[in-house]
mmCIF file of C-alpha atoms in Angstrom:
data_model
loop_
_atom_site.group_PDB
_atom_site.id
_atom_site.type_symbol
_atom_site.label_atom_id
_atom_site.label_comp_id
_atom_site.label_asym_id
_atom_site.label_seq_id
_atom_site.Cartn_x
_atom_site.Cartn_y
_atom_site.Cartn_z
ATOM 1 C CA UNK U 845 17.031 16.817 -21.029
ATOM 2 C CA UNK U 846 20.404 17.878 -20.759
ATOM 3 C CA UNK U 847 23.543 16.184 -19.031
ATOM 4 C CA UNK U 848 23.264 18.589 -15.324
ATOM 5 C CA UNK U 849 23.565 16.044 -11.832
ATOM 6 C CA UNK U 850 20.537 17.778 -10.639
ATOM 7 C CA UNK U 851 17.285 18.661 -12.634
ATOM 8 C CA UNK U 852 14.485 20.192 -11.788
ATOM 9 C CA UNK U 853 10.793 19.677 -13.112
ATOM 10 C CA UNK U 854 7.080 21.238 -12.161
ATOM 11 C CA UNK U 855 3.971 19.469 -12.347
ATOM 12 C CA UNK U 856 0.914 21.048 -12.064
ATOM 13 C CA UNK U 857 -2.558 19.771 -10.687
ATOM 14 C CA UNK U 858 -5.832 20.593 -11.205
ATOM 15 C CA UNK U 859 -7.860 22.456 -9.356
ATOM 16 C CA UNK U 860 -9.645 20.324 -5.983
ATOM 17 C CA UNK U 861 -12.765 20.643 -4.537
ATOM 18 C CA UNK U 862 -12.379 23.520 -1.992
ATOM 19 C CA UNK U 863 -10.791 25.355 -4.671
ATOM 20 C CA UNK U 864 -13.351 25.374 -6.999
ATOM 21 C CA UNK U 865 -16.163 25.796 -4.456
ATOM 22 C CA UNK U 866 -14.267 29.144 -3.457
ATOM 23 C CA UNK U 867 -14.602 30.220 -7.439
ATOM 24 C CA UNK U 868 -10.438 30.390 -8.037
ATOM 25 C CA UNK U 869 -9.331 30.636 -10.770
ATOM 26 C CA UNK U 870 -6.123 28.858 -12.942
ATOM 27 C CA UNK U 871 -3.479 31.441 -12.874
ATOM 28 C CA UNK U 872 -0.417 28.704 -14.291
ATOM 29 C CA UNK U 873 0.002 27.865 -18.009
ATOM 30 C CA UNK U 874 2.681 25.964 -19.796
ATOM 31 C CA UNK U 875 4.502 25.873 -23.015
ATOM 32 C CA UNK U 876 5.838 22.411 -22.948
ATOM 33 C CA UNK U 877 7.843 22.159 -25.800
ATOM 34 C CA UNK U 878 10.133 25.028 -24.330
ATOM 35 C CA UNK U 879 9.722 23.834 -20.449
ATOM 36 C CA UNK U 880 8.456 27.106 -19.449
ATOM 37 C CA UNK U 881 5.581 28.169 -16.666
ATOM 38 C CA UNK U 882 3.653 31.236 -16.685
ATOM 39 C CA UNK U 883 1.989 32.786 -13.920
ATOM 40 C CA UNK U 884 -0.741 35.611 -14.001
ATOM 41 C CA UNK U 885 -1.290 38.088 -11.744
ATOM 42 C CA UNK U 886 -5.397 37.948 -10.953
ATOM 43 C CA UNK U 887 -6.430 41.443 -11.883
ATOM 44 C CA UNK U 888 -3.483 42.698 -13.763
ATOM 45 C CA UNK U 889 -4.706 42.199 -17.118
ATOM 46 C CA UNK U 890 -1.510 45.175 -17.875
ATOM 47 C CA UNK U 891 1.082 43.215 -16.240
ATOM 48 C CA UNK U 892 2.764 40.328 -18.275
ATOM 49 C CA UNK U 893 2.691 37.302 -16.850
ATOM 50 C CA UNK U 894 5.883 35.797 -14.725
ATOM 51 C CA UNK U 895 7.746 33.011 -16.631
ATOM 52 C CA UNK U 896 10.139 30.416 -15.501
ATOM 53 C CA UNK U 897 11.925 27.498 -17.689
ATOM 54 C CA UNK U 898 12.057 23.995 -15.984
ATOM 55 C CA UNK U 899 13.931 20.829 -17.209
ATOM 56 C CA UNK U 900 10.546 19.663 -18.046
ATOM 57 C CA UNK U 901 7.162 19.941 -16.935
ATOM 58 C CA UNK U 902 3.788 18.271 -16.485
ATOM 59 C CA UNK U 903 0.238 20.164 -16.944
ATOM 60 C CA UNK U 904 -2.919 18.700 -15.509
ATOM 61 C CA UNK U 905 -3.831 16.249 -18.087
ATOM 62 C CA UNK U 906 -0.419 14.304 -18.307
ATOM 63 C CA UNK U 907 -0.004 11.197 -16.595
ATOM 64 C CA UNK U 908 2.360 9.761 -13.559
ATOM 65 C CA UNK U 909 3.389 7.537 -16.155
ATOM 66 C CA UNK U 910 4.593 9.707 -18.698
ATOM 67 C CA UNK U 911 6.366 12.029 -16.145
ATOM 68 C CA UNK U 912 8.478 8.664 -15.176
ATOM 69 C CA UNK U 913 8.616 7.748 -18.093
ATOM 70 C CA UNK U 914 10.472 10.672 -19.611
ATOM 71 C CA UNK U 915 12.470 11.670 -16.345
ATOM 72 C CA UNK U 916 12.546 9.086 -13.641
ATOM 73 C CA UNK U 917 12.986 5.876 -15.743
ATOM 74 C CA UNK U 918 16.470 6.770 -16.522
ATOM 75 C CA UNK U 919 17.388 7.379 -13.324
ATOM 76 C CA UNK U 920 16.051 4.508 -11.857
ATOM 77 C CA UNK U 921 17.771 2.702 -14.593
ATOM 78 C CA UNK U 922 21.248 4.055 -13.989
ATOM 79 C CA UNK U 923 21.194 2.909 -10.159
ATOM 80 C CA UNK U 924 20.609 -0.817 -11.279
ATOM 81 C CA UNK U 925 23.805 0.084 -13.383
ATOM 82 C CA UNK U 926 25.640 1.626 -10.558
ATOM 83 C CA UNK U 927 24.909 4.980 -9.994
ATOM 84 C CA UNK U 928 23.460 6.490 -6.638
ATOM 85 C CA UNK U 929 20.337 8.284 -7.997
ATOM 86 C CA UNK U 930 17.489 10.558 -5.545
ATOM 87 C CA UNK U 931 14.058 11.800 -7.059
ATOM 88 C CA UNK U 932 12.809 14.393 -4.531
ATOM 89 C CA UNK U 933 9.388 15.528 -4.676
ATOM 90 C CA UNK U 934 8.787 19.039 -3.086
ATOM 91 C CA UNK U 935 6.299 21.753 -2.488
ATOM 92 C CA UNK U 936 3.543 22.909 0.012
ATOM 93 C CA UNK U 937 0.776 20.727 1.411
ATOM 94 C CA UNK U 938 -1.639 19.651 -1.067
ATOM 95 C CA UNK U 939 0.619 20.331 -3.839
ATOM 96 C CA UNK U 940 0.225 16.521 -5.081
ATOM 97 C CA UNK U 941 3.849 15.391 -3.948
ATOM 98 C CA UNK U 942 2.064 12.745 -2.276
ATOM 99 C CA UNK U 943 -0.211 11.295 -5.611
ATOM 100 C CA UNK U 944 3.074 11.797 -7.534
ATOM 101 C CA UNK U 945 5.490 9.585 -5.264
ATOM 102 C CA UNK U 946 2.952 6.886 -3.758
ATOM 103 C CA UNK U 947 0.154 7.504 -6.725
ATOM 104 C CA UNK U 948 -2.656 5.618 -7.094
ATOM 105 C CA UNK U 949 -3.629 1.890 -7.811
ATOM 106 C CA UNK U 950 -6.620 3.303 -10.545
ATOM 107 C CA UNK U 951 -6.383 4.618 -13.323
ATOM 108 C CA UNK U 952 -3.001 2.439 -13.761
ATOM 109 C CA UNK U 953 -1.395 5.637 -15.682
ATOM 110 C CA UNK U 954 -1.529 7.453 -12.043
ATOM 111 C CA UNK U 955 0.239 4.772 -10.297
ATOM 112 C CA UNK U 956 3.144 6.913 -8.539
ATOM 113 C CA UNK U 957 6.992 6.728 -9.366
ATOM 114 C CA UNK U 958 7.854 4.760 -6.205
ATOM 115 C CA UNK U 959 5.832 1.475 -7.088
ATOM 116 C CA UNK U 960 7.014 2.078 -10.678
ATOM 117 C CA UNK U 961 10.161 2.326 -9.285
ATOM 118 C CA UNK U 962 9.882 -1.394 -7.495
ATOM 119 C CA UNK U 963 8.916 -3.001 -10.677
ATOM 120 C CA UNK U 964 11.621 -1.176 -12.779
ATOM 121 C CA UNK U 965 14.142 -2.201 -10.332
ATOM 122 C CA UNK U 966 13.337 -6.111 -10.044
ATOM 123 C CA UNK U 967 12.435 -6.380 -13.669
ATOM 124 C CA UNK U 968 16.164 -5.507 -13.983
ATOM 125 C CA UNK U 969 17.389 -7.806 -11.703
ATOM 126 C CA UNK U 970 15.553 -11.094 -13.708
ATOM 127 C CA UNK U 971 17.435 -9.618 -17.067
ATOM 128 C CA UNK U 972 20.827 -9.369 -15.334
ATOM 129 C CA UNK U 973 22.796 -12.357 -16.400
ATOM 130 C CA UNK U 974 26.137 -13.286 -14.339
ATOM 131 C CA UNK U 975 25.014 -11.169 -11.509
ATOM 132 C CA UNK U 976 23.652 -10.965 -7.772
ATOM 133 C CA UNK U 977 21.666 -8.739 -5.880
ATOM 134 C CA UNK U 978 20.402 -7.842 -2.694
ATOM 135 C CA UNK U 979 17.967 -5.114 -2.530
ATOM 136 C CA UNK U 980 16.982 -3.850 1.184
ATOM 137 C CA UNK U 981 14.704 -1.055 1.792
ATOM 138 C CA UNK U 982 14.674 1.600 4.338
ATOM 139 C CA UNK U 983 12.362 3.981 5.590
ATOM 140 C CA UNK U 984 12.280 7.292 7.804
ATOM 141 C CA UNK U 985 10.457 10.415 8.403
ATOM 142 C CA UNK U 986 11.311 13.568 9.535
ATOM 143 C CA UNK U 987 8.568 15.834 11.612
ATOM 144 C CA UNK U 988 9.696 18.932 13.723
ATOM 145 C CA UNK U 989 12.920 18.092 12.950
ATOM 146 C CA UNK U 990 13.347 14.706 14.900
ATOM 147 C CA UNK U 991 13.928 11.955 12.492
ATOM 148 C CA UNK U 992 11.754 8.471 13.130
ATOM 149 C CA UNK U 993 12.409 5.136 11.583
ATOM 150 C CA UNK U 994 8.493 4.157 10.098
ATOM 151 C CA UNK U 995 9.652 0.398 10.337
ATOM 152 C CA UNK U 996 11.312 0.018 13.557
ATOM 153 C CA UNK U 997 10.435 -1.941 16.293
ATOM 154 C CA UNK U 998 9.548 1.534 18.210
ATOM 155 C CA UNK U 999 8.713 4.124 15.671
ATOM 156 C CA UNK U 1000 8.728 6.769 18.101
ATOM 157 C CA UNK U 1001 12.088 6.306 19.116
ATOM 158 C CA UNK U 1002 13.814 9.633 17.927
ATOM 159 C CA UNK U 1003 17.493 8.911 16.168
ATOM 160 C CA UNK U 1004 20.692 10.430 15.046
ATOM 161 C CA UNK U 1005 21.575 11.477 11.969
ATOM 162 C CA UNK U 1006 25.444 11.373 11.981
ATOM 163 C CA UNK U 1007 28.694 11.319 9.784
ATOM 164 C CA UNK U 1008 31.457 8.811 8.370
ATOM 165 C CA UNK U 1009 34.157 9.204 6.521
ATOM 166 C CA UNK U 1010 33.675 6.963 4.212
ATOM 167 C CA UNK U 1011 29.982 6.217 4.407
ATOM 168 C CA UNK U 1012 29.024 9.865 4.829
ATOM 169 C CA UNK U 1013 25.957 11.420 6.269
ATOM 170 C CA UNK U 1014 23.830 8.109 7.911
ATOM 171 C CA UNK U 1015 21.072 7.643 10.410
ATOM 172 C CA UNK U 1016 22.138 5.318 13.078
ATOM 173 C CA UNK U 1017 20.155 2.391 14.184
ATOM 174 C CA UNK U 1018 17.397 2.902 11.158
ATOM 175 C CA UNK U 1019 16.221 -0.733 10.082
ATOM 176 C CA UNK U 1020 17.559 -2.275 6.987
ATOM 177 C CA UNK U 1021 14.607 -4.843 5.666
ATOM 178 C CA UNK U 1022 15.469 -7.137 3.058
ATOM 179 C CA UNK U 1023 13.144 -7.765 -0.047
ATOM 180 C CA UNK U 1024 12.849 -9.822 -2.684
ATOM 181 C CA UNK U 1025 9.696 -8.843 -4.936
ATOM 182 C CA UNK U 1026 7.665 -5.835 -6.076
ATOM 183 C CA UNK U 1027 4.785 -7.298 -3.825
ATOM 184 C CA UNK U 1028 7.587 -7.024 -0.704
ATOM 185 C CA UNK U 1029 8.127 -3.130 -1.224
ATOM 186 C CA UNK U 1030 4.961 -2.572 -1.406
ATOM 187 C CA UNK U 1031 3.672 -4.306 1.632
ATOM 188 C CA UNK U 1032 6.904 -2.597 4.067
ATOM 189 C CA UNK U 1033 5.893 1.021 1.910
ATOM 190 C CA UNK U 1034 2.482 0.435 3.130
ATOM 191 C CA UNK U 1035 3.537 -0.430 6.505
ATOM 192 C CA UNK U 1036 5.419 2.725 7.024
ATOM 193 C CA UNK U 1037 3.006 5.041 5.931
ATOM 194 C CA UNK U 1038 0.261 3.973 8.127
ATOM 195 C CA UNK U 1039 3.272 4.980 10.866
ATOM 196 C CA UNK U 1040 3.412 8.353 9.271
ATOM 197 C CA UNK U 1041 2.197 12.008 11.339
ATOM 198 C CA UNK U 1042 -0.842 12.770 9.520
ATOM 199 C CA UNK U 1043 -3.170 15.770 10.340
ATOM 200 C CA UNK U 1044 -5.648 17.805 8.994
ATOM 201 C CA UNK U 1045 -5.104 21.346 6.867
ATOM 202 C CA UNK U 1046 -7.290 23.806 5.096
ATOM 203 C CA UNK U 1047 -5.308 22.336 1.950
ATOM 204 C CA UNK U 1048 -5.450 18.755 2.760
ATOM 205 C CA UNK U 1049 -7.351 16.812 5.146
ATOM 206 C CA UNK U 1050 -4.811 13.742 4.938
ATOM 207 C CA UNK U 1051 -1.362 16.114 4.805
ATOM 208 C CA UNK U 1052 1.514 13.653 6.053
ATOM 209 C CA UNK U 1053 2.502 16.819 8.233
ATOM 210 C CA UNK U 1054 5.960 15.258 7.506
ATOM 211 C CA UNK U 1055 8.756 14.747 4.932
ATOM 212 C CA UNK U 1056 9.808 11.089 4.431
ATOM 213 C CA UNK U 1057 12.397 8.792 2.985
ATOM 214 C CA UNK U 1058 12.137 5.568 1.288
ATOM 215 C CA UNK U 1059 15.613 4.188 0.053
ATOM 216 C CA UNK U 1060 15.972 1.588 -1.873
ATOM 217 C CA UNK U 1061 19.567 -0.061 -1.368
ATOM 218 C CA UNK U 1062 20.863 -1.973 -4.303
ATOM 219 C CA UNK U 1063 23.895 -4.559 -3.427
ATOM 220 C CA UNK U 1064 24.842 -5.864 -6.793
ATOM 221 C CA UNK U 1065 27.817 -8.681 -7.127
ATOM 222 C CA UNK U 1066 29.290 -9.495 -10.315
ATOM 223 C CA UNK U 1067 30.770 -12.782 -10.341
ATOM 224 C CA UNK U 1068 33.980 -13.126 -9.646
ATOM 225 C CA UNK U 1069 33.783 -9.563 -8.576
ATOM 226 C CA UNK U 1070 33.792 -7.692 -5.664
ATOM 227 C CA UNK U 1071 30.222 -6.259 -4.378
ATOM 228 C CA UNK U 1072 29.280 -2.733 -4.615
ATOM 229 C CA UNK U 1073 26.821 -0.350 -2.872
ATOM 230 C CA UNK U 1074 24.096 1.824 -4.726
ATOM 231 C CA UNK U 1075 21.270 3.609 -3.433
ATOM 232 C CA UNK U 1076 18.291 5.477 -4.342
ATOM 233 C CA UNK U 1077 16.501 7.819 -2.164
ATOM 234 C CA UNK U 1078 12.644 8.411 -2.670
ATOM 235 C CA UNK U 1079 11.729 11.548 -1.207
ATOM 236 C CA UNK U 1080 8.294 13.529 -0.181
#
C-alpha cells in the first residue's frame, strides 16, 4: 500500500441465488499480487478484457478479516493515535457493502470491519498507559436526501447538515451516546439499524434503501495535557 490520503480497494462476491438460478455467468477476475480487475465482455471472445488496478483487492474466497486486516487495521489504529480516519464502503444494492461493514456473527472470519473496529478501538484504550478516553458514538442515515438521526428520540425528525469554521461540515442536533465497551457499540449499532429504510429490490430483498453513518468519536487526554478530538466515520 502506498502513502496516498485516500485509497481505494474492490471486493468481489460470489454469485447469489437469483443469479445463479438465471444461469449468469462470472465475468470479473483478479490478479492480486498486481491489484488489478478484469472484466469480460459475455460474447466477445475477440475483445480483450477491461482491466483496472486497485490499491488492493478481495476475490470471493478471502475473508472480512483479512481485508481489515491488511487495509482497515491501520487505519483504525492511527485514529486511536490521533488521526481522523473514514472507511467508506460503496457500490449498488446487493453489492455486499452491507456484509462487509456490519458482517456477520458466523463464520467469525466474516464478522464485518465495524465490530472489528469496536474491539480494535477499546483493546487500545486498556494498553494506553497515562491516558484518558471518552469514546461516543453517533449515528445517521441519509434517504432521498433528508438526513435522520437512527438514535434520536424521534428518528423521523429530518435535520441540518451545516458549517463551522472551526468544526467544519456538522449535523445539528444528531445525538452523541457515550460508550464504554465493545458490547455498548454493538447494542446502539443494532439499535440504529432496526431504525434504518429498508425495502425490497430485484437485487436484495433486505436493501437498506439508504446510505448511513456510524462515527465513532475518540476524546483522548494525556495527562497533564490538553484533550483532543478524533473521529472515524463508518460509512455504507
Amino acid at each position: 500500500m502506498g502513502s496516498e490520503s485516500v485509497k481505494v480497494v474492490v471486493r468481489c462476491r460470489p454469485l447469489n441465488d437469483r443469479e445463479k438460478a438465471l444461469g449468469s455467468k462470472m465475468v470479473l477476475s483478479m490478479d492480486l499480487r498486481r491489484c488489478q480487475c478484469f472484466i469480460e465482455k459475455p460474447g466477445a471472445v475477440d475483445e480483450p478484457p477491461k482491466q483496472f488496478t486497485f490499491d488492493g483487492n478481495y476475490f470471493i474466497d478471502q475473508t472480512t478479516e483479512q481485508m481489515y486486516n491488511e487495509i482497515a487495521y491501520a487505519l483504525v489504529e492511527g485514529v486511536t493515535e490521533g488521526y481522523n480516519g473514514t472507511i467508506f464502503a460503496y457500490g449498488q444494492t446487493g453489492s455486499g457493502k452491507s456484509f462487509t461493514m456490519q458482517g456477520v456473527s458466523e463464520p467469525a472470519a466474516q464478522r464485518g470491519v465495524i465490530p472489528r473496529a469496536f474491539e480494535h478501538i477499546f483493546e487500545s484504550i486498556q494498553c494506553a498507559e497515562n491516558t484518558k478516553f471518552l469514546v461516543r458514538a453517533s449515528y445517521l442515515e441519509i434517504y432521498n436526501e433528508e438526513i435522520r438521526d437512527l438514535l434520536g428520540t424521534d428518528t423521523k425528525q429530518r435535520l441540518e447538515l451545516k458549517e463551522h469554521p472551526e468544526r467544519g461540515v456538522y449535523v445539528r442536533d444528531l445525538s452523541l451516546h457515550t460508550v464504554h465497551s465493545v458490547g455498548e457499540c454493538e447494542r446502539i449499532i443494532e439499535q440504529g439499524w432496526r431504525n434504518r429504510a429498508v425495502g425490497y429490490t430485484l437485487m436484495n430483498k433486505d436493501s437498506s434503501r439508504s446510505h448511513s453513518i456510524f462515527t465513532i468519536h475518540l476524546e483522548i487526554c494525556n495527562t497533564g495535557e490538553h484533550t483532543h478530538n478524533y473521529t472515524i466515520p463508518l460509512t455504507h
